[in-house]
Amino acid sequence: MNDKKHALLLCGLLALPLGAHAQETPSHLDSVIQQGVLTVCTTGDYKPYTYKNENGEYEGIDIAMARSLADSLGVKVKWEQTTWKTLMPDLLAGKCDIGMGGISVTLERQKKAFFSSTLDVDGKVPLVRCEDQSRYQTIEQINQPSVRLIEPAGGTNEAFVHAFLPKAQLMLHDNVTLFQALLDKKADVMITDASEALYQQKLKPGLCAVNPSQYFQYGEKAYLLPRDDVTWKQYVDQWLHLSKVTGNYQKVVGEWLAIP
């Protein structure tokens, strides 16, 4: 009889930490609904996905999608401005419930966080002055000491340059005015995602995306989520799935990519 009591007591003690842990770490789905606020980490410097305009307001494809996600939850959006260098630390520190704004899927990020289901396929291509397109067609042409590369700090563009273009000159710059620097001949090439290159090609006459369908590196875009919160990921994935099958996502993307 004593052995049975001891076994029951041991089972009860083993169960306590699990129950306590479950209560201490509610899903972001529950906490967002309870607090009435969806906090979104975004850089505000990456058209057409996220951009903080001169009035201090956010706009872009993923800004519109963030509002749609908040609407589905019946809550308001709170923007947490971050940078490409601090995006992961901010998410890990609990400053936001989700990261949105043209975020590329990488294994390094996957080690520390979850990703939503894939938004779109994208890849790295050169953005250059149109007059120089023939000079920067290949990795070999760009990976030269005389070539001046310009990139924002801390993101996958900088990582690509370090990995594949170590011989070129690298200048780190903010991701808003660097396109004018290319036009002003203060730099020669920017390596970026084809979606951004094509969008800036429309916005900035004189800039051209080089072979935008022939990626130097394959990539995907998704939303960044706290790791191990399966309930929250399942909700975001289902919301995104419905956004796509109903055409809402395609409508938002089309509105932004149609801007001249």
Backbone as numpy.savetxt, mean C-alpha at the origin, in Angstrom:
# Nx Ny Nz CAx CAy CAz Cx Cy Cz
-9.87 -40.89 43.18 -10.70 -39.68 43.18 -9.84 -38.42 43.18
-8.75 -38.45 43.95 -7.84 -37.31 44.00 -7.22 -37.04 42.64
-6.88 -38.13 41.94 -6.28 -37.97 40.60 -7.24 -37.29 39.64
-8.52 -37.63 39.75 -9.52 -36.99 38.88 -9.65 -35.50 39.18
-9.63 -35.18 40.45 -9.72 -33.77 40.86 -8.53 -32.98 40.34
-7.36 -33.61 40.47 -6.15 -32.94 40.00 -6.20 -32.70 38.49
-6.71 -33.69 37.77 -6.80 -33.57 36.31 -7.77 -32.47 35.92
-8.91 -32.39 36.61 -9.89 -31.34 36.32 -9.34 -29.97 36.64
-8.62 -29.88 37.77 -8.02 -28.61 38.15 -6.99 -28.15 37.12
-6.16 -29.10 36.65 -5.15 -28.78 35.65 -5.79 -28.30 34.36
-6.85 -28.97 33.94 -7.56 -28.55 32.72 -8.11 -27.15 32.86
-8.65 -26.84 34.05 -9.20 -25.52 34.28 -8.13 -24.45 34.23
-6.97 -24.76 34.82 -5.87 -23.79 34.82 -5.34 -23.55 33.42
-5.26 -24.62 32.62 -4.78 -24.48 31.24 -5.74 -23.66 30.39
-7.01 -23.73 30.70 -8.01 -23.02 29.90 -8.05 -21.54 30.21
-7.63 -21.16 31.41 -7.72 -19.75 31.82 -6.93 -18.80 30.93
-5.67 -19.06 30.63 -4.93 -18.11 29.80 -5.54 -17.92 28.43
-6.08 -19.02 27.87 -6.68 -18.91 26.54 -7.89 -18.01 26.57
-8.74 -18.16 27.59 -9.93 -17.32 27.69 -9.56 -15.88 27.94
-8.58 -15.68 28.83 -8.16 -14.31 29.14 -7.58 -13.65 27.92
-6.76 -14.42 27.15 -6.14 -13.85 25.95 -7.19 -13.44 24.93
-8.22 -14.30 24.78 -9.28 -13.99 23.81 -10.00 -12.71 24.19
-10.16 -12.48 25.50 -10.85 -11.26 25.93 -9.98 -10.04 25.78
-8.66 -10.22 25.93 -7.74 -9.08 25.86 -7.51 -8.61 24.43
-7.71 -9.50 23.45 -7.41 -9.14 22.07 -8.65 -9.34 21.18
-9.62 -8.46 21.29 -10.78 -8.56 20.40 -10.39 -8.24 18.97
-11.13 -8.74 18.04 -10.87 -8.45 16.63 -11.05 -6.96 16.35
-10.28 -6.47 15.39 -10.46 -5.08 14.94 -11.87 -4.87 14.43
-12.48 -5.91 13.90 -13.86 -5.79 13.43 -14.76 -5.32 14.57
-14.61 -5.94 15.73 -15.44 -5.58 16.88 -15.08 -4.20 17.42
-13.79 -3.94 17.55 -13.38 -2.66 18.14 -13.73 -1.48 17.24
-13.62 -1.64 15.94 -14.00 -0.57 15.01 -15.48 -0.24 15.14
-16.31 -1.29 15.18 -17.75 -1.08 15.29 -18.10 -0.46 16.64
-17.48 -0.93 17.70 -17.76 -0.41 19.04 -17.34 1.05 19.18
-16.20 1.40 18.61 -15.69 2.76 18.73 -16.29 3.71 17.69
-16.87 3.15 16.64 -17.48 3.96 15.61 -16.49 4.66 14.70
-15.24 4.16 14.68 -14.18 4.80 13.88 -13.31 3.75 13.22
-13.05 3.92 11.92 -12.09 3.11 11.19 -10.85 3.98 10.97
-9.73 3.61 11.58 -8.50 4.39 11.44 -7.66 3.79 10.32
-7.30 4.65 9.35 -6.63 4.20 8.13 -5.25 4.86 8.04
-4.21 4.05 7.97 -2.87 4.56 7.69 -2.73 4.77 6.19
-2.30 5.97 5.78 -2.11 6.25 4.36 -1.05 7.33 4.20
-0.31 7.28 3.10 0.82 8.21 2.93 0.41 9.55 2.34
-0.68 9.57 1.57 -1.14 10.83 0.99 -0.21 11.40 -0.07
0.63 10.55 -0.67 1.60 11.07 -1.64 1.69 10.20 -2.90
0.70 9.37 -3.15 0.82 8.37 -4.21 -0.42 8.36 -5.09
-0.48 9.30 -6.02 -1.58 9.31 -6.99 -1.44 8.11 -7.91
-2.56 7.50 -8.33 -3.95 7.89 -8.09 -4.58 7.22 -6.87
-3.77 6.64 -5.99 -4.33 5.87 -4.87 -4.62 6.71 -3.63
-3.66 7.53 -3.24 -3.82 8.35 -2.04 -3.07 9.66 -2.22
-3.77 10.76 -1.96 -3.13 12.07 -2.13 -3.78 13.07 -1.19
-2.94 13.79 -0.45 -3.41 14.84 0.45 -3.29 16.16 -0.30
-4.43 16.75 -0.66 -4.40 17.95 -1.51 -4.07 19.21 -0.72
-4.04 20.32 -1.43 -3.63 21.59 -0.82 -4.58 22.06 0.28
-5.79 21.52 0.30 -6.75 21.84 1.36 -6.64 20.91 2.57
-5.66 19.99 2.50 -5.48 19.06 3.60 -6.44 17.89 3.60
-7.14 17.70 2.48 -8.11 16.61 2.37 -7.53 15.47 1.53
-7.89 14.24 1.89 -7.39 13.08 1.17 -8.31 12.73 0.01
-7.69 12.27 -1.07 -8.45 11.85 -2.23 -7.67 10.75 -2.96
-8.39 9.99 -3.80 -7.75 8.92 -4.55 -8.57 7.65 -4.53
-8.10 6.66 -5.28 -8.82 5.39 -5.40 -9.02 4.75 -4.03
-7.93 4.59 -3.28 -8.04 3.89 -2.01 -8.65 4.74 -0.90
-8.64 6.04 -1.08 -9.36 6.92 -0.14 -10.86 6.70 -0.29
-11.32 6.63 -1.55 -12.73 6.35 -1.81 -13.12 4.96 -1.30
-12.21 4.01 -1.46 -12.50 2.65 -1.00 -12.51 2.58 0.53
-11.66 3.37 1.17 -11.67 3.41 2.64 -13.01 3.92 3.15
-13.53 4.94 2.50 -14.84 5.47 2.90 -15.93 4.42 2.66
-15.81 3.66 1.58 -16.78 2.60 1.30 -16.72 1.52 2.38
-15.51 1.15 2.80 -15.35 0.16 3.87 -15.98 0.68 5.16
-15.72 1.94 5.48 -16.30 2.54 6.69 -17.83 2.54 6.62
-18.36 2.88 5.46 -19.82 2.89 5.28 -20.41 1.50 5.53
-19.70 0.47 5.06 -20.21 -0.90 5.24 -20.27 -1.29 6.71
-19.44 -0.63 7.52 -19.39 -0.91 8.95 -20.25 0.06 9.76
-20.76 1.10 9.09 -21.55 2.11 9.78 -20.72 2.99 10.70
-19.46 3.27 10.28 -18.57 4.08 11.12 -17.96 5.21 10.30
-17.22 6.09 10.98 -16.51 7.19 10.33 -15.06 6.80 10.07
-14.41 7.54 9.16 -13.00 7.30 8.86 -12.13 8.32 9.60
-11.05 7.84 10.17 -10.01 8.70 10.73 -8.71 8.40 9.99
-8.09 9.44 9.43 -6.86 9.25 8.66 -5.65 9.36 9.58
-4.75 8.40 9.46 -3.48 8.43 10.18 -2.38 8.56 9.12
-1.86 9.79 8.97 -0.85 9.98 7.94 0.45 9.29 8.32
0.99 8.57 7.35 2.23 7.84 7.57 3.15 8.09 6.39
4.29 7.43 6.36 5.22 7.48 5.23 5.51 6.05 4.82
6.14 5.88 3.68 6.47 4.51 3.26 7.46 3.88 4.22
8.29 4.70 4.84 9.28 4.18 5.78 8.65 3.78 7.11
7.59 4.48 7.51 6.98 4.25 8.82 5.65 3.51 8.76
5.23 3.11 7.57 3.94 2.43 7.41 3.85 1.17 8.28
4.82 0.29 8.17 4.78 -0.94 8.96 4.91 -0.68 10.45
5.88 0.15 10.89 5.94 0.45 12.33 4.65 1.04 12.88
3.98 1.89 12.09 2.72 2.48 12.56 1.63 1.42 12.70
1.57 0.49 11.75 0.58 -0.58 11.84 0.87 -1.48 13.05
2.13 -1.82 13.23 2.51 -2.69 14.34 2.29 -2.02 15.69
2.38 -0.70 15.71 2.17 0.05 16.96 0.69 0.24 17.28
-0.18 -0.24 16.39 -1.62 -0.13 16.63 -2.20 1.23 16.33
-1.50 2.02 15.50 -1.99 3.36 15.18 -3.15 3.33 14.19
-3.36 2.20 13.52 -4.45 2.13 12.55 -4.97 0.70 12.45
-6.15 0.58 11.86 -6.80 -0.72 11.67 -6.45 -1.34 10.33
-6.01 -0.50 9.40 -5.74 -0.96 8.04 -4.83 0.05 7.35
-3.96 -0.43 6.47 -3.13 0.44 5.64 -3.66 0.42 4.22
-3.87 1.61 3.63 -4.44 1.70 2.29 -3.73 2.80 1.50
-3.57 2.57 0.20 -2.97 3.60 -0.63 -1.91 3.08 -1.58
-2.27 2.12 -2.44 -1.32 1.63 -3.44 -0.21 0.79 -2.84
-0.49 0.00 -1.82 0.53 -0.76 -1.12 0.85 -2.05 -1.89
2.14 -2.25 -2.14 2.59 -3.45 -2.85 2.73 -4.62 -1.88
2.38 -5.80 -2.37 2.53 -7.02 -1.58 3.99 -7.46 -1.66
4.61 -7.65 -0.51 5.98 -8.18 -0.46 6.07 -9.23 0.64
7.03 -10.12 0.51 7.23 -11.15 1.54 7.73 -10.53 2.84
8.52 -9.47 2.75 9.00 -8.81 3.96 7.83 -8.24 4.76
6.88 -7.63 4.09 5.69 -7.11 4.77 4.82 -8.26 5.27
4.77 -9.34 4.50 3.95 -10.48 4.89 4.45 -11.13 6.18
5.74 -11.00 6.47 6.29 -11.56 7.70 5.71 -10.89 8.94
5.25 -9.66 8.79 4.81 -8.88 9.94 3.32 -8.55 9.93
2.66 -8.76 8.81 1.27 -8.34 8.69 0.51 -9.26 7.75
-0.80 -9.13 7.76 -1.66 -9.78 6.77 -1.87 -8.83 5.60
-2.19 -9.40 4.45 -2.69 -8.63 3.32 -4.12 -9.05 3.03
-4.90 -8.11 2.51 -6.22 -8.46 2.00 -6.05 -9.27 0.72
-7.14 -9.74 0.16 -7.07 -10.36 -1.16 -6.57 -9.32 -2.16
-6.03 -9.79 -3.26 -5.36 -8.92 -4.22 -6.33 -7.93 -4.87
-5.89 -6.68 -4.96 -6.66 -5.65 -5.66 -6.39 -5.72 -7.15
-5.13 -5.60 -7.52 -4.73 -5.56 -8.92 -3.31 -6.08 -9.06
-2.96 -6.49 -10.27 -1.59 -6.85 -10.61 -0.90 -5.60 -11.13
0.34 -5.40 -10.71 1.11 -4.23 -11.11 2.57 -4.65 -11.20
3.45 -3.75 -11.62 4.87 -4.10 -11.71 5.73 -2.88 -11.93
7.02 -3.04 -11.69 7.97 -1.93 -11.78 8.36 -1.64 -13.22
8.29 -0.36 -13.59 8.73 0.10 -14.91 9.43 1.46 -14.74
10.21 1.89 -15.75 10.81 3.22 -15.68 9.83 4.32 -16.10
9.92 5.46 -15.44 9.25 6.68 -15.85 10.34 7.68 -16.19
10.32 8.21 -17.42 11.41 9.07 -17.89 10.83 10.22 -18.71
11.69 11.16 -19.08 11.28 12.17 -20.06 11.07 11.47 -21.39
10.01 11.85 -22.08 9.65 11.15 -23.33 10.80 11.14 -24.33
11.56 12.20 -24.36 12.68 12.29 -25.31 13.78 11.27 -25.04
13.77 10.70 -23.81 14.83 9.78 -23.42 14.40 8.32 -23.36
13.22 8.00 -23.88 12.70 6.63 -23.74 13.64 5.56 -24.27
14.27 5.83 -25.40 15.14 4.83 -26.02 16.40 4.56 -25.20
16.75 5.48 -24.30 17.98 5.35 -23.52 17.80 4.47 -22.29
16.53 4.26 -21.89 16.28 3.58 -20.60 15.27 2.44 -20.76
15.57 1.53 -21.67 14.67 0.42 -21.96 14.93 -0.81 -21.09
16.14 -0.94 -20.61 16.52 -2.17 -19.91 17.20 -1.86 -18.58
17.30 -2.90 -17.74 18.03 -2.79 -16.48 19.49 -2.39 -16.76
20.07 -3.01 -17.77 21.47 -2.74 -18.10 21.69 -1.28 -18.48
20.77 -0.69 -19.23 20.90 0.71 -19.63 20.78 1.66 -18.43
19.95 1.29 -17.47 19.71 2.16 -16.31 20.78 1.97 -15.24
21.30 0.77 -15.11 22.28 0.47 -14.06 23.67 0.96 -14.46
23.79 2.27 -14.58 25.04 2.91 -14.98 25.35 4.07 -14.04
26.62 4.32 -13.74 27.00 5.40 -12.82 26.53 6.79 -13.27
26.31 6.95 -14.56 25.90 8.26 -15.07 24.41 8.52 -14.95
23.62 7.48 -14.62 22.16 7.61 -14.57 21.74 8.06 -13.17
20.92 9.11 -13.13 20.42 9.66 -11.86 19.01 9.15 -11.61
18.88 8.29 -10.61 17.58 7.75 -10.23 16.99 8.59 -9.10
15.67 8.75 -9.12 15.00 9.51 -8.07 13.82 8.69 -7.55
13.75 8.52 -6.22 12.74 7.66 -5.62 12.30 8.21 -4.26
11.08 7.88 -3.83 10.69 8.18 -2.45 11.37 7.19 -1.50
11.61 7.61 -0.28 12.34 6.78 0.67 11.43 5.73 1.32
11.97 4.54 1.51 11.34 3.55 2.38 10.36 2.59 1.74
10.07 2.73 0.47 9.09 1.86 -0.17 9.72 0.81 -1.06
8.89 0.14 -1.84 9.38 -0.92 -2.72 10.17 -0.39 -3.89
9.96 0.89 -4.27 10.76 1.47 -5.36 12.22 1.58 -4.95
12.46 2.10 -3.75 13.83 2.20 -3.26 14.45 0.81 -3.11
13.68 -0.14 -2.60 14.19 -1.50 -2.44 14.59 -2.11 -3.78
13.80 -1.85 -4.82 14.12 -2.36 -6.16 15.43 -1.79 -6.65
15.63 -0.50 -6.45 16.85 0.16 -6.91 18.07 -0.44 -6.22
18.00 -0.62 -4.91 19.13 -1.19 -4.18 19.44 -2.61 -4.66
18.40 -3.36 -5.02 18.59 -4.76 -5.41 19.10 -4.91 -6.84
18.61 -4.07 -7.76 18.87 -4.31 -9.16 19.63 -3.19 -9.88
19.73 -2.02 -9.27 20.38 -0.88 -9.93 21.42 -0.23 -9.01
22.32 -1.02 -8.45 23.26 -0.48 -7.47 24.29 0.48 -8.03
24.54 0.41 -9.33 25.57 1.27 -9.93 25.06 2.69 -10.22
23.75 2.85 -10.35 23.19 4.17 -10.67 23.22 5.08 -9.45
23.15 6.39 -9.70 23.09 7.37 -8.62 21.65 7.42 -8.08
21.49 7.27 -6.79 20.15 7.29 -6.19 19.95 8.55 -5.38
18.87 9.28 -5.69 18.46 10.44 -4.92 17.11 10.14 -4.30
16.97 10.33 -2.99 15.70 10.14 -2.32 14.98 11.47 -2.23
13.69 11.45 -2.53 12.93 12.68 -2.71 11.50 12.42 -2.27
10.75 13.48 -1.98 9.33 13.28 -1.68 8.61 12.83 -2.94
7.52 12.10 -2.74 6.82 11.46 -3.86 5.79 12.37 -4.52
5.87 13.66 -4.25 4.94 14.61 -4.87 5.65 15.47 -5.91
6.80 16.03 -5.54 7.50 16.96 -6.44 8.58 16.29 -7.28
8.83 15.01 -7.07 9.91 14.38 -7.83 9.60 14.29 -9.32
8.33 14.30 -9.70 7.98 14.23 -11.11 8.39 15.51 -11.84
8.26 16.63 -11.15 8.73 17.88 -11.75 10.25 17.89 -11.84
10.90 17.25 -10.87 12.37 17.15 -10.92 12.82 16.39 -12.17
12.06 15.37 -12.55 12.37 14.66 -13.80 12.23 15.59 -15.00
11.14 16.33 -15.04 10.92 17.25 -16.15 11.98 18.35 -16.20
12.43 18.76 -15.02 13.44 19.83 -14.94 14.86 19.31 -15.15
14.99 18.04 -15.48 16.28 17.39 -15.75 17.22 17.38 -14.55
16.61 17.34 -13.35 17.42 17.18 -12.14 17.63 15.70 -11.82
16.92 14.85 -12.53 17.06 13.40 -12.44 16.67 12.81 -13.79
17.02 11.53 -13.99 16.79 10.91 -15.30 15.69 9.87 -15.30
15.59 9.08 -14.25 14.68 7.93 -14.24 14.05 7.79 -12.86
12.78 7.43 -12.85 12.13 6.95 -11.64 11.62 5.54 -11.93
11.95 4.61 -11.05 11.37 3.27 -11.13 10.15 3.26 -10.23
9.00 2.90 -10.80 7.77 2.89 -10.01 6.81 1.87 -10.59
5.66 1.72 -9.96 4.65 0.81 -10.47 4.05 1.37 -11.75
3.71 0.48 -12.67 3.17 0.90 -13.96 1.93 1.77 -13.80
1.11 1.48 -12.79 -0.11 2.27 -12.58 0.22 3.73 -12.28
1.22 3.96 -11.43 1.61 5.33 -11.13 2.27 5.98 -12.33
3.12 5.24 -13.04 3.81 5.78 -14.20 2.81 6.23 -15.28
1.80 5.41 -15.53 0.79 5.75 -16.54 -0.05 6.95 -16.09
-0.34 7.00 -14.79 -1.13 8.12 -14.29 -0.35 9.42 -14.38
0.91 9.41 -13.99 1.73 10.62 -14.07 2.01 11.02 -15.51
2.03 10.06 -16.41 2.17 10.35 -17.83 1.01 11.21 -18.32
-0.19 10.94 -17.77 -1.35 11.75 -18.14 -1.29 13.14 -17.50
-0.82 13.19 -16.26 -0.80 14.45 -15.53 0.32 15.38 -15.97
1.44 14.80 -16.36 2.64 15.57 -16.65 3.10 15.34 -18.09
2.60 16.15 -19.03 3.07 16.02 -20.41 4.59 16.17 -20.46
5.21 15.26 -21.19 6.67 15.26 -21.24 7.27 14.07 -20.51
6.46 13.42 -19.65 6.89 12.19 -18.98 6.24 10.99 -19.65
6.99 9.91 -19.79 6.48 8.71 -20.44 6.84 7.47 -19.65
5.87 6.56 -19.52 6.11 5.24 -18.94 6.77 4.37 -20.01
7.87 3.73 -19.69 8.60 2.92 -20.65 8.08 1.47 -20.59
7.55 1.01 -21.71 7.05 -0.37 -21.82 6.21 -0.77 -20.60
5.10 -0.07 -20.35 4.34 -0.28 -19.11 3.70 -1.64 -18.95
3.63 -2.44 -19.99 3.08 -3.79 -19.87 4.17 -4.84 -19.72
5.44 -4.41 -19.76 6.57 -5.33 -19.63 7.32 -4.99 -18.33
6.88 -5.61 -17.25 7.40 -5.26 -15.93 8.84 -5.73 -15.73
9.64 -4.89 -15.09 10.93 -5.33 -14.59 10.76 -6.31 -13.44
9.69 -6.12 -12.67 9.41 -6.97 -11.51 7.90 -7.07 -11.34
7.39 -8.30 -11.26 5.96 -8.52 -11.06 5.55 -8.06 -9.66
4.34 -7.52 -9.57 3.86 -7.08 -8.27 2.35 -7.14 -8.18
1.85 -7.10 -6.96 0.41 -7.04 -6.69 0.16 -5.96 -5.64
-1.04 -5.43 -5.64 -1.42 -4.45 -4.64 -2.55 -5.03 -3.77
-2.52 -4.64 -2.50 -3.54 -5.11 -1.55 -3.57 -4.15 -0.38
-4.48 -4.38 0.54 -4.55 -3.58 1.77 -3.79 -4.29 2.88
-3.14 -3.51 3.73 -2.31 -4.05 4.80 -3.13 -4.15 6.08
-3.07 -5.33 6.73 -3.91 -5.61 7.89 -3.06 -6.15 9.05
-3.51 -5.95 10.28 -2.79 -6.51 11.43 -2.70 -8.04 11.32
-1.54 -8.56 11.62 -1.33 -10.00 11.51 -2.14 -10.79 12.55
-2.61 -11.94 12.12 -3.30 -12.92 12.98 -4.74 -12.56 13.33
-5.23 -11.41 12.84 -6.64 -11.08 13.07 -7.45 -11.62 11.89
-7.75 -12.92 11.95 -8.41 -13.60 10.84 -9.83 -13.07 10.63
-10.51 -12.76 11.71 -11.89 -12.26 11.61 -11.94 -10.95 10.83
-11.01 -10.06 11.12 -10.95 -8.76 10.44 -10.59 -8.94 8.97
-9.62 -9.80 8.69 -9.23 -10.06 7.30 -10.39 -10.64 6.50
-11.14 -11.57 7.11 -12.26 -12.18 6.40 -13.32 -11.15 6.05
-13.55 -10.20 6.98 -14.55 -9.17 6.68 -14.07 -8.28 5.54
-12.81 -7.81 5.62 -12.28 -6.94 4.57 -12.28 -7.65 3.22
-11.89 -8.92 3.20 -11.88 -9.67 1.95 -13.28 -9.81 1.36
-14.26 -10.07 2.21 -15.63 -10.22 1.71 -16.18 -8.90 1.21
-15.89 -7.81 1.93 -16.31 -6.48 1.46 -15.67 -6.17 0.11
-14.38 -6.49 -0.03 -13.69 -6.22 -1.29 -14.25 -7.08 -2.42
-14.53 -8.34 -2.12 -15.13 -9.23 -3.12 -16.45 -8.67 -3.63
-17.31 -8.25 -2.70 -18.60 -7.69 -3.11 -18.43 -6.37 -3.86
-17.43 -5.57 -3.48 -17.16 -4.32 -4.19 -16.81 -4.58 -5.64
-16.11 -5.67 -5.88 -15.71 -6.01 -7.25 -16.85 -6.61 -8.05
-17.59 -7.55 -7.46 -18.65 -8.21 -8.23 -19.81 -7.27 -8.52
-19.99 -6.25 -7.70 -21.05 -5.27 -7.95 -20.59 -4.14 -8.86
-19.28 -4.09 -9.15 -18.75 -3.06 -10.04 -18.35 -1.77 -9.35
-18.53 -1.69 -8.03 -18.19 -0.46 -7.32 -16.69 -0.16 -7.38
-15.88 -1.19 -7.19 -14.43 -0.98 -7.23 -13.99 -0.51 -8.62
-14.49 -1.16 -9.66 -14.12 -0.78 -11.02 -14.57 0.64 -11.34
-15.70 1.04 -10.80 -16.19 2.40 -11.02 -15.25 3.43 -10.41
-14.81 3.17 -9.17 -13.89 4.09 -8.50 -12.57 4.19 -9.26
-12.04 3.05 -9.66 -10.78 3.04 -10.41 -10.93 3.79 -11.72
-12.03 3.53 -12.43 -12.26 4.18 -13.71 -12.36 5.69 -13.61
-13.01 6.17 -12.56 -13.14 7.62 -12.37 -11.78 8.28 -12.20
-10.88 7.63 -11.50 -9.57 8.23 -11.25 -8.63 8.09 -12.43
-8.65 6.95 -13.06 -7.73 6.77 -14.19 -8.17 7.55 -15.42
-9.41 8.02 -15.43 -9.91 8.81 -16.55 -9.51 10.28 -16.43
-8.98 10.69 -15.24 -8.60 12.09 -15.06 -7.41 12.42 -15.95
-7.51 13.47 -16.79 -6.39 13.79 -17.70 -5.23 14.39 -16.94
